[in-house]
Amino acid sequence: MRILGLESSCDETAAAVVEDGRTLLSSVVASQVEIHKLYGGVVPEIASRAHTEAVCGVTRSALEKAGLTLADIDAVAVTVEPGLIGALLTGLSFAKGLACAAGKPLVPVHHIRGHIAANYLVHPLLAPPFLALVVSGGDTSLIRVDGYTDFKRIGQTRDDAAGEAFDKAARVLGLPYPGGLMMDRLATAGRKDAFPFTAATVHDSEYDFSFSGLKTAVINCVHTRELRGQPLDEETKADIAASFTDALVRTIVTRVSRLLERSDVPALVLAGGVAANSHLRAALTELCGRLGRPLYLPPLSLCGDNAAMIAAQGYYEYRAGNLAPLSQNAYATAGV
């Protein structure tokens, strides 16, 4: 079964074709980074307009790269939640029109489920049950996956997502948007014990995350140095980035370790845009090696938003009978 996937939840317009949920036939992503870099972050209205301009082209390109026509596609899968509402509606409206015109079923896909499914494309033996750690710009969650469409959220962020905290810390350090990659590189050159940033604790929920305080600590650190006339040179920036990254990674790893030690799930799956962070990947590799649990990591090309992950999850949603009517709406926030 060949699924055409479409993704437009934030600032990437993407289309891809996946066969049987596991074989990637094509993947095309039109990034808006250069557009939003001018503003230091994603501007929702601009993102929606850019999706409108790009979605037809990336879809045509994905079909051509797969060597297929729309007639060869069995269903159209599209992200319907969560994300920027205008961006989601742009992709959903296009998918509705395409599915209706071609007489194909429309499959609604949750964006977070898609991130997890990206691992199916590179790990043929991966199958539920497993524990998924989703770390992205808009979400940080621990999710138990008992089936391809059976998800239970165990822990989540109470405030900022990890990716959002990275971007805001990068901004106060004067790094260009998007800040995640720059923070990763800068942290590698710094000393993680240079600044006493602490890992946050959520007292009433041992598996929930909180990154707002850590983000604020970095902002206050930089502003205090400025008020005292202390230079924010490259070495100091690297030390702040390293200390911040270490505290954030420890916040995540502490909860994952606690859950793995108490759970009967056989493996851990990492997913989401921040899954590309080298420090997080290294820490989880060390943790799973110590606990004797398999760790499944997506390649860097499938960490960020893409349509291949939507098509992969779309296959399993289709098999479960989760189809959408043409009245399907999009939702900015929703459970997994």
JSON list of N, CA and C in Angstrom, two decimals, residues 10-78:
[
{"chain": "A", "resi": 10, "resn": "CYS", "atom": "N", "xyz": [4.03, 23.54, 10.87]},
{"chain": "A", "resi": 10, "resn": "CYS", "atom": "CA", "xyz": [4.77, 24.71, 11.35]},
{"chain": "A", "resi": 10, "resn": "CYS", "atom": "C", "xyz": [5.41, 25.46, 10.17]},
{"chain": "A", "resi": 11, "resn": "ASP", "atom": "N", "xyz": [6.70, 25.27, 9.97]},
{"chain": "A", "resi": 11, "resn": "ASP", "atom": "CA", "xyz": [7.37, 26.06, 8.92]},
{"chain": "A", "resi": 11, "resn": "ASP", "atom": "C", "xyz": [8.09, 25.20, 7.89]},
{"chain": "A", "resi": 12, "resn": "GLU", "atom": "N", "xyz": [7.70, 23.93, 7.77]},
{"chain": "A", "resi": 12, "resn": "GLU", "atom": "CA", "xyz": [8.16, 23.10, 6.66]},
{"chain": "A", "resi": 12, "resn": "GLU", "atom": "C", "xyz": [6.96, 22.61, 5.87]},
{"chain": "A", "resi": 13, "resn": "THR", "atom": "N", "xyz": [7.02, 22.79, 4.55]},
{"chain": "A", "resi": 13, "resn": "THR", "atom": "CA", "xyz": [6.00, 22.22, 3.68]},
{"chain": "A", "resi": 13, "resn": "THR", "atom": "C", "xyz": [6.58, 20.95, 3.10]},
{"chain": "A", "resi": 14, "resn": "ALA", "atom": "N", "xyz": [5.94, 19.81, 3.36]},
{"chain": "A", "resi": 14, "resn": "ALA", "atom": "CA", "xyz": [6.56, 18.54, 2.98]},
{"chain": "A", "resi": 14, "resn": "ALA", "atom": "C", "xyz": [5.56, 17.57, 2.38]},
{"chain": "A", "resi": 15, "resn": "ALA", "atom": "N", "xyz": [6.08, 16.74, 1.47]},
{"chain": "A", "resi": 15, "resn": "ALA", "atom": "CA", "xyz": [5.29, 15.67, 0.87]},
{"chain": "A", "resi": 15, "resn": "ALA", "atom": "C", "xyz": [6.20, 14.46, 0.72]},
{"chain": "A", "resi": 16, "resn": "ALA", "atom": "N", "xyz": [5.63, 13.28, 0.84]},
{"chain": "A", "resi": 16, "resn": "ALA", "atom": "CA", "xyz": [6.43, 12.05, 0.76]},
{"chain": "A", "resi": 16, "resn": "ALA", "atom": "C", "xyz": [5.53, 10.89, 0.36]},
{"chain": "A", "resi": 17, "resn": "VAL", "atom": "N", "xyz": [6.15, 9.85, -0.16]},
{"chain": "A", "resi": 17, "resn": "VAL", "atom": "CA", "xyz": [5.44, 8.62, -0.48]},
{"chain": "A", "resi": 17, "resn": "VAL", "atom": "C", "xyz": [6.11, 7.48, 0.26]},
{"chain": "A", "resi": 18, "resn": "VAL", "atom": "N", "xyz": [5.31, 6.71, 1.01]},
{"chain": "A", "resi": 18, "resn": "VAL", "atom": "CA", "xyz": [5.81, 5.57, 1.78]},
{"chain": "A", "resi": 18, "resn": "VAL", "atom": "C", "xyz": [4.99, 4.35, 1.44]},
{"chain": "A", "resi": 19, "resn": "GLU", "atom": "N", "xyz": [5.67, 3.22, 1.30]},
{"chain": "A", "resi": 19, "resn": "GLU", "atom": "CA", "xyz": [4.99, 1.96, 0.97]},
{"chain": "A", "resi": 19, "resn": "GLU", "atom": "C", "xyz": [4.93, 1.06, 2.20]},
{"chain": "A", "resi": 20, "resn": "ASP", "atom": "N", "xyz": [3.73, 0.61, 2.52]},
{"chain": "A", "resi": 20, "resn": "ASP", "atom": "CA", "xyz": [3.49, -0.32, 3.62]},
{"chain": "A", "resi": 20, "resn": "ASP", "atom": "C", "xyz": [4.03, 0.18, 4.96]},
{"chain": "A", "resi": 21, "resn": "GLY", "atom": "N", "xyz": [4.09, 1.47, 5.14]},
{"chain": "A", "resi": 21, "resn": "GLY", "atom": "CA", "xyz": [4.49, 2.05, 6.41]},
{"chain": "A", "resi": 21, "resn": "GLY", "atom": "C", "xyz": [5.96, 1.94, 6.74]},
{"chain": "A", "resi": 22, "resn": "ARG", "atom": "N", "xyz": [6.76, 1.32, 5.87]},
{"chain": "A", "resi": 22, "resn": "ARG", "atom": "CA", "xyz": [8.15, 1.04, 6.20]},
{"chain": "A", "resi": 22, "resn": "ARG", "atom": "C", "xyz": [9.16, 1.45, 5.13]},
{"chain": "A", "resi": 23, "resn": "THR", "atom": "N", "xyz": [8.73, 1.48, 3.89]},
{"chain": "A", "resi": 23, "resn": "THR", "atom": "CA", "xyz": [9.66, 1.74, 2.79]},
{"chain": "A", "resi": 23, "resn": "THR", "atom": "C", "xyz": [9.46, 3.16, 2.25]},
{"chain": "A", "resi": 24, "resn": "LEU", "atom": "N", "xyz": [10.50, 3.97, 2.37]},
{"chain": "A", "resi": 24, "resn": "LEU", "atom": "CA", "xyz": [10.44, 5.35, 1.91]},
{"chain": "A", "resi": 24, "resn": "LEU", "atom": "C", "xyz": [10.75, 5.43, 0.41]},
{"chain": "A", "resi": 25, "resn": "LEU", "atom": "N", "xyz": [9.77, 5.87, -0.37]},
{"chain": "A", "resi": 25, "resn": "LEU", "atom": "CA", "xyz": [9.95, 5.98, -1.82]},
{"chain": "A", "resi": 25, "resn": "LEU", "atom": "C", "xyz": [10.39, 7.38, -2.23]},
{"chain": "A", "resi": 26, "resn": "SER", "atom": "N", "xyz": [9.96, 8.39, -1.48]},
{"chain": "A", "resi": 26, "resn": "SER", "atom": "CA", "xyz": [10.38, 9.76, -1.76]},
{"chain": "A", "resi": 26, "resn": "SER", "atom": "C", "xyz": [10.06, 10.64, -0.58]},
{"chain": "A", "resi": 27, "resn": "SER", "atom": "N", "xyz": [10.81, 11.72, -0.45]},
{"chain": "A", "resi": 27, "resn": "SER", "atom": "CA", "xyz": [10.54, 12.71, 0.60]},
{"chain": "A", "resi": 27, "resn": "SER", "atom": "C", "xyz": [11.06, 14.05, 0.15]},
{"chain": "A", "resi": 28, "resn": "VAL", "atom": "N", "xyz": [10.18, 15.05, 0.15]},
{"chain": "A", "resi": 28, "resn": "VAL", "atom": "CA", "xyz": [10.54, 16.40, -0.30]},
{"chain": "A", "resi": 28, "resn": "VAL", "atom": "C", "xyz": [10.11, 17.38, 0.80]},
{"chain": "A", "resi": 29, "resn": "VAL", "atom": "N", "xyz": [11.04, 18.26, 1.19]},
{"chain": "A", "resi": 29, "resn": "VAL", "atom": "CA", "xyz": [10.76, 19.25, 2.22]},
{"chain": "A", "resi": 29, "resn": "VAL", "atom": "C", "xyz": [11.15, 20.64, 1.72]},
{"chain": "A", "resi": 30, "resn": "ALA", "atom": "N", "xyz": [10.21, 21.57, 1.77]},
{"chain": "A", "resi": 30, "resn": "ALA", "atom": "CA", "xyz": [10.50, 22.97, 1.44]},
{"chain": "A", "resi": 30, "resn": "ALA", "atom": "C", "xyz": [10.58, 23.73, 2.76]},
{"chain": "A", "resi": 31, "resn": "SER", "atom": "N", "xyz": [11.79, 24.15, 3.13]},
{"chain": "A", "resi": 31, "resn": "SER", "atom": "CA", "xyz": [12.00, 24.82, 4.40]},
{"chain": "A", "resi": 31, "resn": "SER", "atom": "C", "xyz": [11.74, 26.32, 4.28]},
{"chain": "A", "resi": 32, "resn": "GLN", "atom": "N", "xyz": [11.24, 26.90, 5.38]},
{"chain": "A", "resi": 32, "resn": "GLN", "atom": "CA", "xyz": [11.01, 28.34, 5.44]},
{"chain": "A", "resi": 32, "resn": "GLN", "atom": "C", "xyz": [12.02, 29.05, 6.35]},
{"chain": "A", "resi": 33, "resn": "VAL", "atom": "N", "xyz": [13.10, 28.37, 6.68]},
{"chain": "A", "resi": 33, "resn": "VAL", "atom": "CA", "xyz": [14.07, 28.90, 7.65]},
{"chain": "A", "resi": 33, "resn": "VAL", "atom": "C", "xyz": [14.56, 30.30, 7.24]},
{"chain": "A", "resi": 34, "resn": "GLU", "atom": "N", "xyz": [14.93, 30.46, 6.00]},
{"chain": "A", "resi": 34, "resn": "GLU", "atom": "CA", "xyz": [15.47, 31.74, 5.55]},
{"chain": "A", "resi": 34, "resn": "GLU", "atom": "C", "xyz": [14.46, 32.86, 5.67]},
{"chain": "A", "resi": 35, "resn": "ILE", "atom": "N", "xyz": [13.17, 32.52, 5.50]},
{"chain": "A", "resi": 35, "resn": "ILE", "atom": "CA", "xyz": [12.13, 33.54, 5.63]},
{"chain": "A", "resi": 35, "resn": "ILE", "atom": "C", "xyz": [12.00, 34.00, 7.08]},
{"chain": "A", "resi": 36, "resn": "HIS", "atom": "N", "xyz": [11.89, 33.03, 7.99]},
{"chain": "A", "resi": 36, "resn": "HIS", "atom": "CA", "xyz": [11.64, 33.35, 9.39]},
{"chain": "A", "resi": 36, "resn": "HIS", "atom": "C", "xyz": [12.89, 33.81, 10.13]},
{"chain": "A", "resi": 37, "resn": "LYS", "atom": "N", "xyz": [14.04, 33.55, 9.56]},
{"chain": "A", "resi": 37, "resn": "LYS", "atom": "CA", "xyz": [15.29, 34.00, 10.17]},
{"chain": "A", "resi": 37, "resn": "LYS", "atom": "C", "xyz": [15.30, 35.52, 10.31]},
{"chain": "A", "resi": 38, "resn": "LEU", "atom": "N", "xyz": [14.63, 36.21, 9.41]},
{"chain": "A", "resi": 38, "resn": "LEU", "atom": "CA", "xyz": [14.56, 37.67, 9.45]},
{"chain": "A", "resi": 38, "resn": "LEU", "atom": "C", "xyz": [13.88, 38.17, 10.72]},
{"chain": "A", "resi": 39, "resn": "TYR", "atom": "N", "xyz": [13.00, 37.34, 11.29]},
{"chain": "A", "resi": 39, "resn": "TYR", "atom": "CA", "xyz": [12.20, 37.75, 12.44]},
{"chain": "A", "resi": 39, "resn": "TYR", "atom": "C", "xyz": [12.62, 37.05, 13.74]},
{"chain": "A", "resi": 40, "resn": "GLY", "atom": "N", "xyz": [13.60, 36.17, 13.65]},
{"chain": "A", "resi": 40, "resn": "GLY", "atom": "CA", "xyz": [14.07, 35.47, 14.84]},
{"chain": "A", "resi": 40, "resn": "GLY", "atom": "C", "xyz": [13.15, 34.38, 15.32]},
{"chain": "A", "resi": 41, "resn": "GLY", "atom": "N", "xyz": [12.19, 33.98, 14.51]},
{"chain": "A", "resi": 41, "resn": "GLY", "atom": "CA", "xyz": [11.23, 32.94, 14.89]},
{"chain": "A", "resi": 41, "resn": "GLY", "atom": "C", "xyz": [10.13, 32.84, 13.86]},
{"chain": "A", "resi": 42, "resn": "VAL", "atom": "N", "xyz": [9.28, 31.83, 14.02]},
{"chain": "A", "resi": 42, "resn": "VAL", "atom": "CA", "xyz": [8.23, 31.58, 13.04]},
{"chain": "A", "resi": 42, "resn": "VAL", "atom": "C", "xyz": [7.09, 32.60, 13.18]},
{"chain": "A", "resi": 43, "resn": "VAL", "atom": "N", "xyz": [6.73, 33.23, 12.09]},
{"chain": "A", "resi": 43, "resn": "VAL", "atom": "CA", "xyz": [5.58, 34.14, 12.03]},
{"chain": "A", "resi": 43, "resn": "VAL", "atom": "C", "xyz": [4.42, 33.36, 11.41]},
{"chain": "A", "resi": 44, "resn": "PRO", "atom": "N", "xyz": [3.37, 33.03, 12.16]},
{"chain": "A", "resi": 44, "resn": "PRO", "atom": "CA", "xyz": [2.31, 32.13, 11.68]},
{"chain": "A", "resi": 44, "resn": "PRO", "atom": "C", "xyz": [1.68, 32.54, 10.35]},
{"chain": "A", "resi": 45, "resn": "GLU", "atom": "N", "xyz": [1.36, 33.82, 10.19]},
{"chain": "A", "resi": 45, "resn": "GLU", "atom": "CA", "xyz": [0.71, 34.26, 8.95]},
{"chain": "A", "resi": 45, "resn": "GLU", "atom": "C", "xyz": [1.63, 34.06, 7.75]},
{"chain": "A", "resi": 46, "resn": "ILE", "atom": "N", "xyz": [2.90, 34.39, 7.92]},
{"chain": "A", "resi": 46, "resn": "ILE", "atom": "CA", "xyz": [3.86, 34.19, 6.83]},
{"chain": "A", "resi": 46, "resn": "ILE", "atom": "C", "xyz": [4.03, 32.72, 6.52]},
{"chain": "A", "resi": 47, "resn": "ALA", "atom": "N", "xyz": [4.05, 31.90, 7.57]},
{"chain": "A", "resi": 47, "resn": "ALA", "atom": "CA", "xyz": [4.19, 30.45, 7.38]},
{"chain": "A", "resi": 47, "resn": "ALA", "atom": "C", "xyz": [3.03, 29.90, 6.55]},
{"chain": "A", "resi": 48, "resn": "SER", "atom": "N", "xyz": [1.82, 30.31, 6.87]},
{"chain": "A", "resi": 48, "resn": "SER", "atom": "CA", "xyz": [0.64, 29.84, 6.14]},
{"chain": "A", "resi": 48, "resn": "SER", "atom": "C", "xyz": [0.69, 30.21, 4.67]},
{"chain": "A", "resi": 49, "resn": "ARG", "atom": "N", "xyz": [1.11, 31.43, 4.40]},
{"chain": "A", "resi": 49, "resn": "ARG", "atom": "CA", "xyz": [1.20, 31.88, 3.00]},
{"chain": "A", "resi": 49, "resn": "ARG", "atom": "C", "xyz": [2.28, 31.10, 2.25]},
{"chain": "A", "resi": 50, "resn": "ALA", "atom": "N", "xyz": [3.38, 30.84, 2.92]},
{"chain": "A", "resi": 50, "resn": "ALA", "atom": "CA", "xyz": [4.46, 30.07, 2.27]},
{"chain": "A", "resi": 50, "resn": "ALA", "atom": "C", "xyz": [4.03, 28.64, 1.99]},
{"chain": "A", "resi": 51, "resn": "HIS", "atom": "N", "xyz": [3.24, 28.05, 2.89]},
{"chain": "A", "resi": 51, "resn": "HIS", "atom": "CA", "xyz": [2.71, 26.70, 2.63]},
{"chain": "A", "resi": 51, "resn": "HIS", "atom": "C", "xyz": [1.83, 26.71, 1.38]},
{"chain": "A", "resi": 52, "resn": "THR", "atom": "N", "xyz": [0.99, 27.73, 1.27]},
{"chain": "A", "resi": 52, "resn": "THR", "atom": "CA", "xyz": [0.10, 27.83, 0.12]},
{"chain": "A", "resi": 52, "resn": "THR", "atom": "C", "xyz": [0.89, 27.86, -1.19]},
{"chain": "A", "resi": 53, "resn": "GLU", "atom": "N", "xyz": [2.01, 28.56, -1.16]},
{"chain": "A", "resi": 53, "resn": "GLU", "atom": "CA", "xyz": [2.83, 28.68, -2.37]},
{"chain": "A", "resi": 53, "resn": "GLU", "atom": "C", "xyz": [3.58, 27.39, -2.70]},
{"chain": "A", "resi": 54, "resn": "ALA", "atom": "N", "xyz": [3.93, 26.61, -1.68]},
{"chain": "A", "resi": 54, "resn": "ALA", "atom": "CA", "xyz": [4.83, 25.48, -1.89]},
{"chain": "A", "resi": 54, "resn": "ALA", "atom": "C", "xyz": [4.16, 24.12, -1.99]},
{"chain": "A", "resi": 55, "resn": "VAL", "atom": "N", "xyz": [2.96, 23.96, -1.43]},
{"chain": "A", "resi": 55, "resn": "VAL", "atom": "CA", "xyz": [2.41, 22.62, -1.25]},
{"chain": "A", "resi": 55, "resn": "VAL", "atom": "C", "xyz": [2.18, 21.87, -2.56]},
{"chain": "A", "resi": 56, "resn": "CYS", "atom": "N", "xyz": [1.72, 22.55, -3.59]},
{"chain": "A", "resi": 56, "resn": "CYS", "atom": "CA", "xyz": [1.48, 21.88, -4.87]},
{"chain": "A", "resi": 56, "resn": "CYS", "atom": "C", "xyz": [2.79, 21.38, -5.46]},
{"chain": "A", "resi": 57, "resn": "GLY", "atom": "N", "xyz": [3.82, 22.21, -5.40]},
{"chain": "A", "resi": 57, "resn": "GLY", "atom": "CA", "xyz": [5.11, 21.84, -5.98]},
{"chain": "A", "resi": 57, "resn": "GLY", "atom": "C", "xyz": [5.78, 20.67, -5.27]},
{"chain": "A", "resi": 58, "resn": "VAL", "atom": "N", "xyz": [5.76, 20.68, -3.94]},
{"chain": "A", "resi": 58, "resn": "VAL", "atom": "CA", "xyz": [6.42, 19.58, -3.22]},
{"chain": "A", "resi": 58, "resn": "VAL", "atom": "C", "xyz": [5.67, 18.27, -3.42]},
{"chain": "A", "resi": 59, "resn": "THR", "atom": "N", "xyz": [4.34, 18.34, -3.56]},
{"chain": "A", "resi": 59, "resn": "THR", "atom": "CA", "xyz": [3.56, 17.13, -3.80]},
{"chain": "A", "resi": 59, "resn": "THR", "atom": "C", "xyz": [3.88, 16.55, -5.17]},
{"chain": "A", "resi": 60, "resn": "ARG", "atom": "N", "xyz": [3.93, 17.41, -6.18]},
{"chain": "A", "resi": 60, "resn": "ARG", "atom": "CA", "xyz": [4.27, 16.95, -7.52]},
{"chain": "A", "resi": 60, "resn": "ARG", "atom": "C", "xyz": [5.68, 16.34, -7.53]},
{"chain": "A", "resi": 61, "resn": "SER", "atom": "N", "xyz": [6.61, 16.99, -6.84]},
{"chain": "A", "resi": 61, "resn": "SER", "atom": "CA", "xyz": [7.99, 16.50, -6.80]},
{"chain": "A", "resi": 61, "resn": "SER", "atom": "C", "xyz": [8.08, 15.15, -6.09]},
{"chain": "A", "resi": 62, "resn": "ALA", "atom": "N", "xyz": [7.33, 14.97, -5.01]},
{"chain": "A", "resi": 62, "resn": "ALA", "atom": "CA", "xyz": [7.36, 13.71, -4.27]},
{"chain": "A", "resi": 62, "resn": "ALA", "atom": "C", "xyz": [6.86, 12.55, -5.13]},
{"chain": "A", "resi": 63, "resn": "LEU", "atom": "N", "xyz": [5.81, 12.81, -5.89]},
{"chain": "A", "resi": 63, "resn": "LEU", "atom": "CA", "xyz": [5.28, 11.77, -6.78]},
{"chain": "A", "resi": 63, "resn": "LEU", "atom": "C", "xyz": [6.27, 11.45, -7.89]},
{"chain": "A", "resi": 64, "resn": "GLU", "atom": "N", "xyz": [6.88, 12.49, -8.44]},
{"chain": "A", "resi": 64, "resn": "GLU", "atom": "CA", "xyz": [7.86, 12.27, -9.52]},
{"chain": "A", "resi": 64, "resn": "GLU", "atom": "C", "xyz": [9.07, 11.50, -9.02]},
{"chain": "A", "resi": 65, "resn": "LYS", "atom": "N", "xyz": [9.58, 11.84, -7.85]},
{"chain": "A", "resi": 65, "resn": "LYS", "atom": "CA", "xyz": [10.74, 11.15, -7.30]},
{"chain": "A", "resi": 65, "resn": "LYS", "atom": "C", "xyz": [10.44, 9.68, -6.99]},
{"chain": "A", "resi": 66, "resn": "ALA", "atom": "N", "xyz": [9.18, 9.40, -6.65]},
{"chain": "A", "resi": 66, "resn": "ALA", "atom": "CA", "xyz": [8.79, 8.02, -6.38]},
{"chain": "A", "resi": 66, "resn": "ALA", "atom": "C", "xyz": [8.49, 7.25, -7.66]},
{"chain": "A", "resi": 67, "resn": "GLY", "atom": "N", "xyz": [8.46, 7.97, -8.79]},
{"chain": "A", "resi": 67, "resn": "GLY", "atom": "CA", "xyz": [8.15, 7.33, -10.06]},
{"chain": "A", "resi": 67, "resn": "GLY", "atom": "C", "xyz": [6.69, 6.91, -10.16]},
{"chain": "A", "resi": 68, "resn": "LEU", "atom": "N", "xyz": [5.81, 7.69, -9.52]},
{"chain": "A", "resi": 68, "resn": "LEU", "atom": "CA", "xyz": [4.40, 7.33, -9.45]},
{"chain": "A", "resi": 68, "resn": "LEU", "atom": "C", "xyz": [3.53, 8.49, -9.91]},
{"chain": "A", "resi": 69, "resn": "THR", "atom": "N", "xyz": [2.27, 8.18, -10.18]},
{"chain": "A", "resi": 69, "resn": "THR", "atom": "CA", "xyz": [1.26, 9.21, -10.41]},
{"chain": "A", "resi": 69, "resn": "THR", "atom": "C", "xyz": [0.25, 9.12, -9.27]},
{"chain": "A", "resi": 70, "resn": "LEU", "atom": "N", "xyz": [-0.63, 10.07, -9.22]},
{"chain": "A", "resi": 70, "resn": "LEU", "atom": "CA", "xyz": [-1.64, 10.07, -8.16]},
{"chain": "A", "resi": 70, "resn": "LEU", "atom": "C", "xyz": [-2.52, 8.82, -8.24]},
{"chain": "A", "resi": 71, "resn": "ALA", "atom": "N", "xyz": [-2.68, 8.29, -9.43]},
{"chain": "A", "resi": 71, "resn": "ALA", "atom": "CA", "xyz": [-3.48, 7.08, -9.61]},
{"chain": "A", "resi": 71, "resn": "ALA", "atom": "C", "xyz": [-2.86, 5.87, -8.92]},
{"chain": "A", "resi": 72, "resn": "ASP", "atom": "N", "xyz": [-1.55, 5.91, -8.70]},
{"chain": "A", "resi": 72, "resn": "ASP", "atom": "CA", "xyz": [-0.85, 4.79, -8.05]},
{"chain": "A", "resi": 72, "resn": "ASP", "atom": "C", "xyz": [-0.92, 4.86, -6.53]},
{"chain": "A", "resi": 73, "resn": "ILE", "atom": "N", "xyz": [-1.45, 5.95, -5.99]},
{"chain": "A", "resi": 73, "resn": "ILE", "atom": "CA", "xyz": [-1.51, 6.16, -4.55]},
{"chain": "A", "resi": 73, "resn": "ILE", "atom": "C", "xyz": [-2.79, 5.55, -4.00]},
{"chain": "A", "resi": 74, "resn": "ASP", "atom": "N", "xyz": [-2.70, 4.91, -2.83]},
{"chain": "A", "resi": 74, "resn": "ASP", "atom": "CA", "xyz": [-3.87, 4.27, -2.23]},
{"chain": "A", "resi": 74, "resn": "ASP", "atom": "C", "xyz": [-4.61, 5.18, -1.25]},
{"chain": "A", "resi": 75, "resn": "ALA", "atom": "N", "xyz": [-3.92, 6.14, -0.66]},
{"chain": "A", "resi": 75, "resn": "ALA", "atom": "CA", "xyz": [-4.57, 7.05, 0.28]},
{"chain": "A", "resi": 75, "resn": "ALA", "atom": "C", "xyz": [-3.70, 8.28, 0.48]},
{"chain": "A", "resi": 76, "resn": "VAL", "atom": "N", "xyz": [-4.33, 9.36, 0.94]},
{"chain": "A", "resi": 76, "resn": "VAL", "atom": "CA", "xyz": [-3.62, 10.61, 1.24]},
{"chain": "A", "resi": 76, "resn": "VAL", "atom": "C", "xyz": [-3.67, 10.83, 2.75]},
{"chain": "A", "resi": 77, "resn": "ALA", "atom": "N", "xyz": [-2.51, 10.90, 3.38]},
{"chain": "A", "resi": 77, "resn": "ALA", "atom": "CA", "xyz": [-2.41, 11.15, 4.83]},
{"chain": "A", "resi": 77, "resn": "ALA", "atom": "C", "xyz": [-1.94, 12.57, 5.05]},
{"chain": "A", "resi": 78, "resn": "VAL", "atom": "N", "xyz": [-2.50, 13.23, 6.05]},
{"chain": "A", "resi": 78, "resn": "VAL", "atom": "CA", "xyz": [-2.14, 14.63, 6.30]},
{"chain": "A", "resi": 78, "resn": "VAL", "atom": "C", "xyz": [-2.17, 14.93, 7.79]}
]
